[in-house]
PDB file of C-alpha atoms in Angstrom:
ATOM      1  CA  UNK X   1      28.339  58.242 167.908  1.00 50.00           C
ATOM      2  CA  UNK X   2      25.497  60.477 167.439  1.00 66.00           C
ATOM      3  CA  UNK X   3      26.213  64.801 167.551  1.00 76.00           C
ATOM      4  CA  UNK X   4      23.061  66.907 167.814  1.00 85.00           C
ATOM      5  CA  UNK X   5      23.547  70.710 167.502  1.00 90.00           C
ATOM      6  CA  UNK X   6      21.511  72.963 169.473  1.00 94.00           C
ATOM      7  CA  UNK X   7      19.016  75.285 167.434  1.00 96.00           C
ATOM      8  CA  UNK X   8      16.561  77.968 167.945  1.00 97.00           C
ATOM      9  CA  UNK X   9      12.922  77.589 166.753  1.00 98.00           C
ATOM     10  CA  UNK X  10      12.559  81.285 164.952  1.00 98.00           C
ATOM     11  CA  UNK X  11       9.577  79.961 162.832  1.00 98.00           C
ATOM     12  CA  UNK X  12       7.251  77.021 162.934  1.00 98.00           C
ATOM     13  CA  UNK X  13       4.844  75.052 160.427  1.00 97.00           C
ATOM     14  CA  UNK X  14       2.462  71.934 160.430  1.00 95.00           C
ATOM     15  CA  UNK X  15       5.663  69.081 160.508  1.00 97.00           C
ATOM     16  CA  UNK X  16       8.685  71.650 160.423  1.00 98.00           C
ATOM     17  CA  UNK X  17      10.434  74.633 161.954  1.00 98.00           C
ATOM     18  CA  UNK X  18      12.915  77.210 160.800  1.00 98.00           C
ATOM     19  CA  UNK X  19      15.870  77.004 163.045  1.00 98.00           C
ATOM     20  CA  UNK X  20      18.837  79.606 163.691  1.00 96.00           C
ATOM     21  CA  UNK X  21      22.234  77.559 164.170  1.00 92.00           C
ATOM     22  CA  UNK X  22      25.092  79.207 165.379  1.00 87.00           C
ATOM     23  CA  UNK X  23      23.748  82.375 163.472  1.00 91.00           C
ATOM     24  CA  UNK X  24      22.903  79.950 160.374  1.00 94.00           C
ATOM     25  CA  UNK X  25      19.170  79.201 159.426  1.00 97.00           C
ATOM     26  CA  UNK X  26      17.831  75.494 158.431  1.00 97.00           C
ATOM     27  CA  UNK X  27      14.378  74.052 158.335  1.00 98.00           C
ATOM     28  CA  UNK X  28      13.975  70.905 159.888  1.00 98.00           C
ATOM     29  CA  UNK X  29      11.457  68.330 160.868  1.00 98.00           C
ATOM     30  CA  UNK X  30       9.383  68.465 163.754  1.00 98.00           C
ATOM     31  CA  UNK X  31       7.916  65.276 163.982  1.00 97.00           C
ATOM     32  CA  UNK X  32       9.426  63.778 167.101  1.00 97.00           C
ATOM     33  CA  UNK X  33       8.737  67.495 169.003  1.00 97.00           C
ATOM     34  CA  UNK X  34       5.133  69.005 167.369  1.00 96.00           C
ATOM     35  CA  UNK X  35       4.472  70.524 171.006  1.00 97.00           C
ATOM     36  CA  UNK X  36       7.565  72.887 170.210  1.00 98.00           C
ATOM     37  CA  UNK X  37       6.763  76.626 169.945  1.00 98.00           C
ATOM     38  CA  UNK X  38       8.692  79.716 168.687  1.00 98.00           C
ATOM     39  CA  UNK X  39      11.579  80.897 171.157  1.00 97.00           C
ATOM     40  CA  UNK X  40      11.927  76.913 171.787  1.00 98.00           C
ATOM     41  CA  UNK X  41      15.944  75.718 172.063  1.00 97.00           C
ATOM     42  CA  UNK X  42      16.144  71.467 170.319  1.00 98.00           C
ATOM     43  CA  UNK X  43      18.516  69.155 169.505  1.00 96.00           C
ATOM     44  CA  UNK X  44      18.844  68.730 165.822  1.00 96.00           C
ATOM     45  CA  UNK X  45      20.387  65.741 164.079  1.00 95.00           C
ATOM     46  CA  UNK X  46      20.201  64.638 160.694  1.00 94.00           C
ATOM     47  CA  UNK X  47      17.685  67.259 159.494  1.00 95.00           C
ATOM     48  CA  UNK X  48      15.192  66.528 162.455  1.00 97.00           C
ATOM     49  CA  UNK X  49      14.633  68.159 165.743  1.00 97.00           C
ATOM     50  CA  UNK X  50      14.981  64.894 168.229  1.00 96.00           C
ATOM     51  CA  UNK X  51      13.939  66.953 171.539  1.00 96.00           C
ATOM     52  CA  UNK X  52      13.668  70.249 173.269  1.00 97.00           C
ATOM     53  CA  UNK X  53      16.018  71.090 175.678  1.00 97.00           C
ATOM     54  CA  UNK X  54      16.430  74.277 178.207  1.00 96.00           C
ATOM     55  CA  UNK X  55      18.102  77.506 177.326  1.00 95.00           C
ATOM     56  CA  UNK X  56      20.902  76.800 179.613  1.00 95.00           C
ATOM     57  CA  UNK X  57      21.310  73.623 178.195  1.00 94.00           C
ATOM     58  CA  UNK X  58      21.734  75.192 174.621  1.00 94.00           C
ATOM     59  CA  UNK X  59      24.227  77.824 175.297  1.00 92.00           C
ATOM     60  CA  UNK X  60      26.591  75.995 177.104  1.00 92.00           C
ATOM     61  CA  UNK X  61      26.335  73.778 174.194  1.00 90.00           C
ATOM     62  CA  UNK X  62      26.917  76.326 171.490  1.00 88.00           C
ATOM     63  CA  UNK X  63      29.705  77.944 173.255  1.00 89.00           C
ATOM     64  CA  UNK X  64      31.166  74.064 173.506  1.00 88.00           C
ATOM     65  CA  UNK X  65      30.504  74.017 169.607  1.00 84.00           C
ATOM     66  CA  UNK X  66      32.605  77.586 169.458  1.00 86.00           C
ATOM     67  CA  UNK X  67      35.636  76.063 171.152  1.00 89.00           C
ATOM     68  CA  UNK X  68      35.772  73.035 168.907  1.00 84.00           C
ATOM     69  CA  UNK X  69      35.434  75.257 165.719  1.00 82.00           C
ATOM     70  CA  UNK X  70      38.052  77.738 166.993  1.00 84.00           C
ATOM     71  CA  UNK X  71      40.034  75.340 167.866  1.00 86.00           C
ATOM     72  CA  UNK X  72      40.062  73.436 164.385  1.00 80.00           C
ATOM     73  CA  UNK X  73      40.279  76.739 162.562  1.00 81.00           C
ATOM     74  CA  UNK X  74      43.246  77.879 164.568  1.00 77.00           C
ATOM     75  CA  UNK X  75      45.485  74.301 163.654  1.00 68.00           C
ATOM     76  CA  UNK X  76      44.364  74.806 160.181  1.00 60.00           C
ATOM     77  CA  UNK X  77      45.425  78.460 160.142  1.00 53.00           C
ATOM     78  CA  UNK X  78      49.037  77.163 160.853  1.00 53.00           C
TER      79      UNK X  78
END
């Protein structure tokens, strides 16, 4: 199984793109996306940014990504 993380496109180059990540910042490729612009939500996996996907789309995602991490960090707490 595959897990893509949704990420923000805060700055873009020739073949890559600053991202912001759950409040973290990454480059990562933009090879298989180079029509993506600034403001842009993608999938990333594995360093690259595999498609662009709607706002919506990304914050339901991210606040799917916040459960899971609360959740682990609350058993681990224990």
């Amino acid at each position: 199984m595959c897990v893509g993380v949704p990420a923000k496109v805060i700055k873009k180059m020739e073949y890559s793109a600053v991202v912001d990540v759950m409040g973290s910042q990454t480059t990562v490729g933009i090879i298989f996306v180079p029509e993506v612009v600034l403001g842009d939500y993608v999938i990333v996996h594995a360093g690259q940014a595999m498609s662009i996907v709607d706002e919506t789309y990304a914050r339901e995602s991210v606040a799917e990504w916040r459960k899971l991490i609360n959740a682990r960090n609350s058993e681990t707490v224990q």
